[in-house]
Coordinates of C-alpha atoms and ligand atoms in Angstrom, one line a residue:
X1 CA 40.4 134.3 102.8
X2 CA 39.2 137.3 104.8
X3 CA 42.2 139.6 104.7
X4 CA 44.0 139.0 101.3
X5 CA 47.5 140.4 101.0
X6 CA 47.6 142.0 97.5
X7 CA 50.3 143.9 95.6
X8 CA 49.1 146.5 93.1
X9 CA 51.0 147.8 90.1
X10 CA 50.1 151.1 88.4
X11 CA 52.0 152.3 85.3
X12 CA 49.2 153.9 83.1
X13 CA 50.8 157.3 82.9
X14 CA 53.9 158.9 84.4
X15 CA 53.9 157.3 87.8
X16 CA 55.5 153.9 88.5
X17 CA 53.5 153.1 91.6
X18 CA 53.4 150.0 93.8
X19 CA 50.9 149.5 96.6
X20 CA 50.5 146.7 99.1
X21 CA 47.4 146.2 101.1
X22 CA 46.2 143.6 103.6
X23 CA 42.4 143.7 103.3
X24 CA 41.6 147.4 103.7
X25 CA 44.9 148.2 105.5
X26 CA 47.6 150.0 103.5
X27 CA 51.0 148.5 104.1
X28 CA 53.1 150.3 101.4
X29 CA 52.6 152.9 98.8
X30 CA 55.7 153.5 96.7
X31 CA 55.7 156.1 93.9
X32 CA 58.4 156.9 91.4
X33 CA 57.4 159.7 89.1
X34 CA 58.9 160.8 85.8
X35 CA 56.9 164.0 85.9
X36 CA 60.1 166.2 85.9
X37 CA 61.3 164.5 82.6
X38 CA 58.0 165.6 81.0
X39 CA 57.7 169.1 82.4
X40 CA 59.7 170.9 79.7
X41 CA 57.4 169.4 77.1
X42 CA 54.3 170.6 78.9
X43 CA 52.7 167.2 79.0
X44 CA 53.5 163.5 79.4
X45 CA 55.7 162.1 76.5
X46 CA 54.6 158.4 76.1
X47 CA 58.1 157.1 75.1
X48 CA 59.8 158.8 78.0
X49 CA 57.2 157.4 80.4
X50 CA 57.6 153.8 79.2
X51 CA 61.4 154.0 79.6
X52 CA 61.1 155.4 83.0
X53 CA 58.7 152.6 84.0
X54 CA 61.2 150.0 82.8
X55 CA 63.9 151.5 85.0
X56 CA 61.8 152.1 88.0
X57 CA 59.5 149.0 88.3
X58 CA 61.7 146.4 89.9
X59 CA 63.4 148.7 92.4
X60 CA 59.9 150.1 93.3
X61 CA 58.5 146.6 93.9
X62 CA 61.6 145.8 96.1
X63 CA 61.1 149.0 98.1
X64 CA 57.4 148.4 98.6
X65 CA 57.9 144.8 99.8
X66 CA 60.6 146.1 102.2
X67 CA 58.3 148.9 103.5
X68 CA 55.4 146.5 104.0
X69 CA 57.7 144.1 105.9
X70 CA 56.4 141.2 103.9
X71 CA 58.0 138.7 101.6
X72 CA 56.8 138.3 98.0
X73 CA 55.9 134.7 98.7
X74 CA 53.3 135.8 101.3
X75 CA 51.2 137.5 98.6
X76 CA 47.8 136.1 97.9
X77 CA 47.3 138.0 94.6
X78 CA 48.6 140.7 92.3
X79 CA 46.5 143.4 90.7
X80 CA 47.7 145.6 87.8
X81 CA 46.2 148.5 85.9
X82 CA 45.2 147.1 82.5
X83 CA 43.8 150.4 81.2
X84 CA 42.9 153.0 80.3
X85 CA 46.2 154.8 79.8
X86 CA 49.3 155.0 77.5
X87 CA 49.7 151.6 75.9
X88 CA 53.5 151.4 76.1
X89 CA 53.4 152.5 79.8
X90 CA 50.6 150.0 80.6
X91 CA 52.5 147.1 79.0
X92 CA 55.4 147.5 81.4
X93 CA 53.1 147.0 84.3
X94 CA 51.1 144.2 82.8
X95 CA 54.1 142.3 81.6
X96 CA 55.9 142.6 85.0
X97 CA 52.7 141.7 86.9
X98 CA 52.1 138.6 84.7
X99 CA 55.7 137.4 85.2
X100 CA 55.5 137.9 88.9
X101 CA 52.1 136.3 89.4
X102 CA 53.2 133.3 87.3
X103 CA 56.5 132.9 89.1
X104 CA 54.7 133.0 92.5
X105 CA 51.8 130.8 91.3
X106 CA 49.2 133.3 92.5
X107 CA 46.1 134.9 90.7
X108 CA 46.5 138.1 88.7
X109 CA 43.8 140.7 88.3
X110 CA 44.0 143.1 85.4
X111 CA 41.9 146.0 86.6
X112 CA 40.5 149.3 85.5
X113 CA 42.4 152.4 86.5
X114 CA 39.2 154.5 86.9
X115 CA 37.5 152.0 89.1
X116 CA 40.7 151.8 91.1
X117 CA 40.6 155.5 91.7
X118 CA 37.2 155.2 93.2
X119 CA 38.0 152.0 95.2
X120 CA 41.0 153.6 97.0
X121 CA 38.4 155.3 99.3
X122 CA 37.8 151.9 100.9
X123 CA 41.2 152.1 102.5
X124 CA 40.2 155.3 104.4
X125 CA 36.5 155.0 105.0
X126 CA 35.3 151.5 106.0
X127 CA 31.6 152.4 105.9
X128 CA 29.3 150.5 103.5
X129 CA 29.8 152.4 100.3
X130 CA 27.6 150.7 97.7
X131 CA 25.5 152.0 96.1
X132 CA 27.2 155.4 95.8
X133 CA 27.5 158.1 93.2
X134 CA 31.1 158.7 92.2
X135 CA 32.5 161.8 90.7
X136 CA 35.7 160.7 88.9
X137 CA 37.9 163.6 87.9
X138 CA 41.4 163.0 86.6
X139 CA 43.8 164.2 83.9
X140 CA 42.3 162.0 81.2
X141 CA 38.7 161.4 82.4
X142 CA 35.8 163.2 84.0
X143 CA 32.6 161.3 84.7
X144 CA 29.7 160.7 87.0
X145 CA 29.2 157.1 87.9
X146 CA 26.6 155.1 89.7
X147 CA 28.5 152.4 91.6
X148 CA 26.3 149.5 92.7
X149 CA 29.3 147.2 93.3
X150 CA 32.8 148.5 92.8
X151 CA 34.1 145.1 91.9
X152 CA 31.7 144.6 89.0
X153 CA 28.7 146.9 88.6
X154 CA 29.4 150.5 87.5
X155 CA 27.0 152.6 85.3
X156 CA 28.2 155.7 83.6
X157 CA 25.7 158.5 84.1
X158 CA 27.6 161.1 82.2
X159 CA 31.1 162.2 81.1
X160 CA 33.0 165.2 79.7
X161 CA 32.2 165.9 76.1
X162 CA 35.6 167.6 75.5
X163 CA 38.4 168.1 78.0
X164 CA 38.8 166.3 81.3
X165 CA 38.7 168.5 84.4
X166 CA 42.4 167.9 85.1
X167 CA 43.2 168.6 81.5
X168 CA 41.4 171.9 81.8
X169 CA 43.5 172.7 84.9
X170 CA 46.7 171.8 83.0
X171 CA 45.8 173.9 79.9
X172 CA 44.8 177.0 81.9
X173 CA 48.0 176.6 84.0
X174 CA 50.0 176.7 80.8
X175 CA 48.3 179.9 79.6
X176 CA 48.9 181.4 83.0
X177 CA 52.6 180.3 82.9
X178 CA 52.2 178.2 86.0
X179 CA 54.0 175.1 84.7
X180 CA 53.1 171.4 84.6
X181 CA 51.2 169.7 86.1
X182 CA 48.8 172.5 86.3
X183 CA 46.3 171.4 88.9
X184 CA 48.4 171.8 92.0
X185 CA 49.9 175.0 90.6
X186 CA 46.4 176.6 90.1
X187 CA 45.3 175.3 93.5
X188 CA 48.3 177.2 95.1
X189 CA 47.9 180.3 93.0
X190 CA 44.1 180.5 93.6
X191 CA 44.7 180.8 97.4
X192 CA 45.8 184.4 96.8
X193 CA 42.9 185.3 94.5
X194 CA 39.2 185.8 94.6
X195 CA 36.9 183.1 93.4
X196 CA 34.2 185.7 92.5
X197 CA 36.5 188.2 90.8
X198 CA 35.5 187.0 87.3
X199 CA 32.3 185.3 86.4
X200 CA 33.5 182.5 84.0
X201 CA 30.9 180.3 82.3
X202 CA 29.6 177.0 83.8
X203 CA 29.5 174.5 80.9
X204 CA 26.3 172.6 80.1
X205 CA 24.2 174.2 82.9
X206 CA 21.5 175.9 80.7
X207 CA 17.9 174.7 81.2
X208 CA 18.0 172.8 78.0
X209 CA 21.3 171.1 79.1
X210 CA 19.7 169.9 82.3
X211 CA 17.0 168.3 80.2
X212 CA 19.2 166.6 77.7
X213 CA 22.7 166.2 79.3
X214 CA 22.2 166.5 83.0
X215 CA 25.4 164.6 84.0
X216 CA 27.7 165.5 81.1
X217 CA 30.5 168.1 81.4
X218 CA 32.1 170.5 79.0
X219 CA 35.2 172.6 79.8
X220 CA 36.2 173.9 76.4
X221 CA 34.0 177.0 76.6
X222 CA 35.4 177.8 79.9
X223 CA 39.0 177.4 78.6
X224 CA 38.2 179.7 75.7
X225 CA 36.6 182.3 78.0
X226 CA 39.7 182.3 80.3
X227 CA 42.1 182.6 77.3
X228 CA 40.0 185.5 75.9
X229 CA 39.8 187.2 79.3
X230 CA 43.6 187.1 79.6
X231 CA 44.1 188.4 76.1
X232 CA 41.6 191.2 76.5
X233 CA 42.6 192.2 80.1
X234 CA 46.3 193.0 80.0
X235 CA 46.2 194.1 83.6
X236 CA 44.7 190.8 84.7
X237 CA 45.5 189.5 88.2
X238 CA 46.8 186.0 87.8
X239 CA 45.6 184.8 91.2
X240 CA 42.1 186.1 90.5
X241 CA 42.0 184.3 87.1
X242 CA 43.2 181.1 88.8
X243 CA 40.7 181.3 91.6
X244 CA 37.7 182.2 89.4
X245 CA 38.6 179.5 86.9
X246 CA 38.9 176.9 89.6
X247 CA 35.6 178.1 91.1
X248 CA 33.8 177.6 87.8
X249 CA 35.1 174.0 87.5
X250 CA 34.3 173.2 91.1
X251 CA 30.9 174.7 90.9
X252 CA 29.8 172.7 87.8
X253 CA 31.3 169.4 89.0
X254 CA 29.4 169.6 92.3
X255 CA 26.2 170.9 90.8
X256 CA 26.0 167.8 88.6
X257 CA 27.3 165.4 91.2
X258 CA 24.6 166.5 93.7
X259 CA 21.9 166.5 91.0
X260 CA 22.9 162.8 90.3
X261 CA 22.6 162.0 94.0
X262 CA 19.2 163.6 94.2
X263 CA 17.7 162.0 91.1
X264 CA 18.9 158.5 91.9
X265 CA 18.0 158.9 95.6
X266 CA 21.5 157.8 96.6
X267 CA 22.8 159.9 99.5
X268 CA 26.4 159.0 99.2
X269 CA 29.1 160.6 97.1
X270 CA 32.7 159.6 96.5
X271 CA 35.0 162.1 94.8
X272 CA 38.1 160.4 93.2
X273 CA 40.9 161.0 90.8
X274 CA 43.8 163.6 90.7
X275 CA 41.5 166.6 90.7
X276 CA 39.9 165.4 93.9
X277 CA 43.1 166.5 95.6
X278 CA 42.0 170.1 94.8
X279 CA 41.6 172.0 98.1
X280 CA 38.7 174.2 96.9
X281 CA 36.8 171.2 95.5
X282 CA 37.2 169.4 98.8
X283 CA 36.0 172.5 100.7
X284 CA 32.9 173.3 98.6
X285 CA 32.0 169.6 98.4
X286 CA 32.1 169.4 102.2
X287 CA 29.8 172.4 102.6
X288 CA 27.3 171.5 99.9
X289 CA 27.0 167.8 100.9
X290 CA 26.5 168.7 104.5
X291 CA 23.7 171.0 103.5
X292 CA 22.1 168.4 101.2
X293 CA 22.4 165.6 103.8
X294 CA 24.8 163.6 101.5
X295 CA 27.5 161.5 103.0
X296 CA 30.7 162.6 101.3
X297 CA 33.9 160.6 101.0
X298 CA 37.1 161.9 99.5
X299 CA 40.4 160.0 99.8
X300 CA 43.4 161.8 101.3
X301 CA 45.1 164.0 98.6
X302 CA 48.0 161.7 98.3
X303 CA 45.6 158.8 97.4
X304 CA 43.7 160.9 94.9
X305 CA 46.5 161.3 92.3
X306 CA 47.8 158.1 90.6
X307 CA 49.2 155.5 93.0
X308 CA 49.6 151.8 93.5
X309 CA 47.5 151.6 96.7
X310 CA 44.3 152.1 94.6
X311 CA 45.1 149.2 92.4
X312 CA 45.9 147.0 95.3
X313 CA 42.7 148.1 97.0
X314 CA 40.6 147.1 94.1
X315 CA 42.5 143.8 93.8
X316 CA 41.8 143.1 97.4
X317 CA 38.1 143.9 97.0
X318 CA 38.0 141.6 93.9
X319 CA 39.6 138.7 95.9
X320 CA 37.2 139.2 98.8
X321 CA 34.2 139.4 96.5
X322 CA 35.2 136.1 94.9
X323 CA 35.6 137.6 91.5
X324 CA 37.4 135.5 89.0
X325 CA 41.1 136.3 88.3
X326 CA 42.2 137.4 84.8
X327 CA 42.8 134.2 82.8
X328 CA 45.9 133.7 80.6
X329 CA 47.9 136.4 78.7
X330 CA 46.0 139.6 78.3
X331 CA 46.6 142.8 76.4
X332 CA 46.7 146.2 78.0
X333 CA 43.6 148.2 76.8
X334 CA 44.5 151.9 76.4
X335 CA 40.8 152.8 76.0
X336 CA 39.2 150.5 78.6
X337 CA 35.7 151.7 79.4
X338 CA 34.9 152.5 83.0
X339 CA 32.1 150.0 83.2
X340 CA 34.6 147.2 82.7
X341 CA 36.1 146.9 86.2
X342 CA 38.4 144.0 85.3
X343 CA 39.5 141.9 82.3
Ligands
LIG401 O1 44.3 160.8 88.5 P1 45.6 161.5 88.0 O2 46.8 161.5 89.0 O3 46.1 160.9 86.7 C1 45.2 160.5 85.7 O4 44.7 159.4 85.8 O5 45.0 161.3 84.8 O6 45.2 163.0 87.7 C2 46.1 163.9 87.2 C3 45.4 165.2 87.0 C4 46.2 166.3 86.4 O7 45.5 166.9 85.3 C5 46.5 167.3 87.5 O8 46.7 168.6 87.1 C6 45.3 167.1 88.3 O9 45.0 165.8 88.3 N1 45.5 167.6 89.7 C7 44.8 168.6 90.3 C8 45.4 168.7 91.6 N2 46.3 167.8 91.8 C9 46.4 167.0 90.6 N3 43.9 169.4 89.8 C10 43.4 170.4 90.6 N4 43.9 170.6 91.8 C11 44.9 169.8 92.4 N5 45.3 170.0 93.6
LIG402 ZN1 44.5 158.4 87.4

């Protein structure tokens, strides 16, 4: 089967998202978000997310099928996010996917949300991408990966020791009164500020850190520094704080990603996950990778944040690689490790 038709289901957090791909071609990408229901709580409330998924999932599948101009019975396989994520939210996706796959008599792939973030790039750039270094930056995870084969061989080089990059954006946005989710709000605010106005710390970049934890991240010191700066500088300019904070995150993410490329001799970098939608990260990454002779790939902003296309893309790659489908009933795994691409 050269061009498998795959439906992907993503319900790990607050997006009920369905994607349909044929091979590497995106046919539908349907997203229903419950983000507004969580905004007044300043973060995603698991119970609210699960209920929203239950309401949205069937209509979303119907819309996606209609959009893609296919019929369910044409599908070759179904892929679903099996973890990591909120367990109640994940279960809505896995239960629906199991039922659908069983009813249609087609294989089901329970896949890793993090690997799916990286694999969505294959829908945009059809260059040979393995091996590659991947900088995965989302709301719940930040890590540097060596990807030898996205369908089954991922090595974690390093990860955050405290907050994820997106989480840092969300927390600083709250302190700055910019609302939730914070990433896009800081991205917008920062456009009116100076990235060099305040010299915020770059976590884990001391000489000793490069020796012991070259590919790990830490954003808690930065968060404290920003909070202290705001407290001690009553006349602070919000746009400058946003821009300087964003610059510190972007700088450290790219310092470590490029160092990983250099030390492994891999001249290819994929940046994925919600924070990869950040305009400054995309800009600085483009500059620095061009200078270093590294081939850079970043999916379009809409494919960086959670979506179903990424799950379908990984499913399609699994089918093409001849990987075995997930057998029997399986549990969602809220803390699924990134090295485990599928169940
Ligand atoms: O990958 P994602 O959609 O969900 C998770 O798997 O976590 O990532 C969501 C995170 C949130 O923390 C959000 O604030 C951040 O990605 N984000 C951004 C931007 N758009 C989304 N961070 C910085 N700049 C953006 N433009
Ligand atoms: Zn995600």
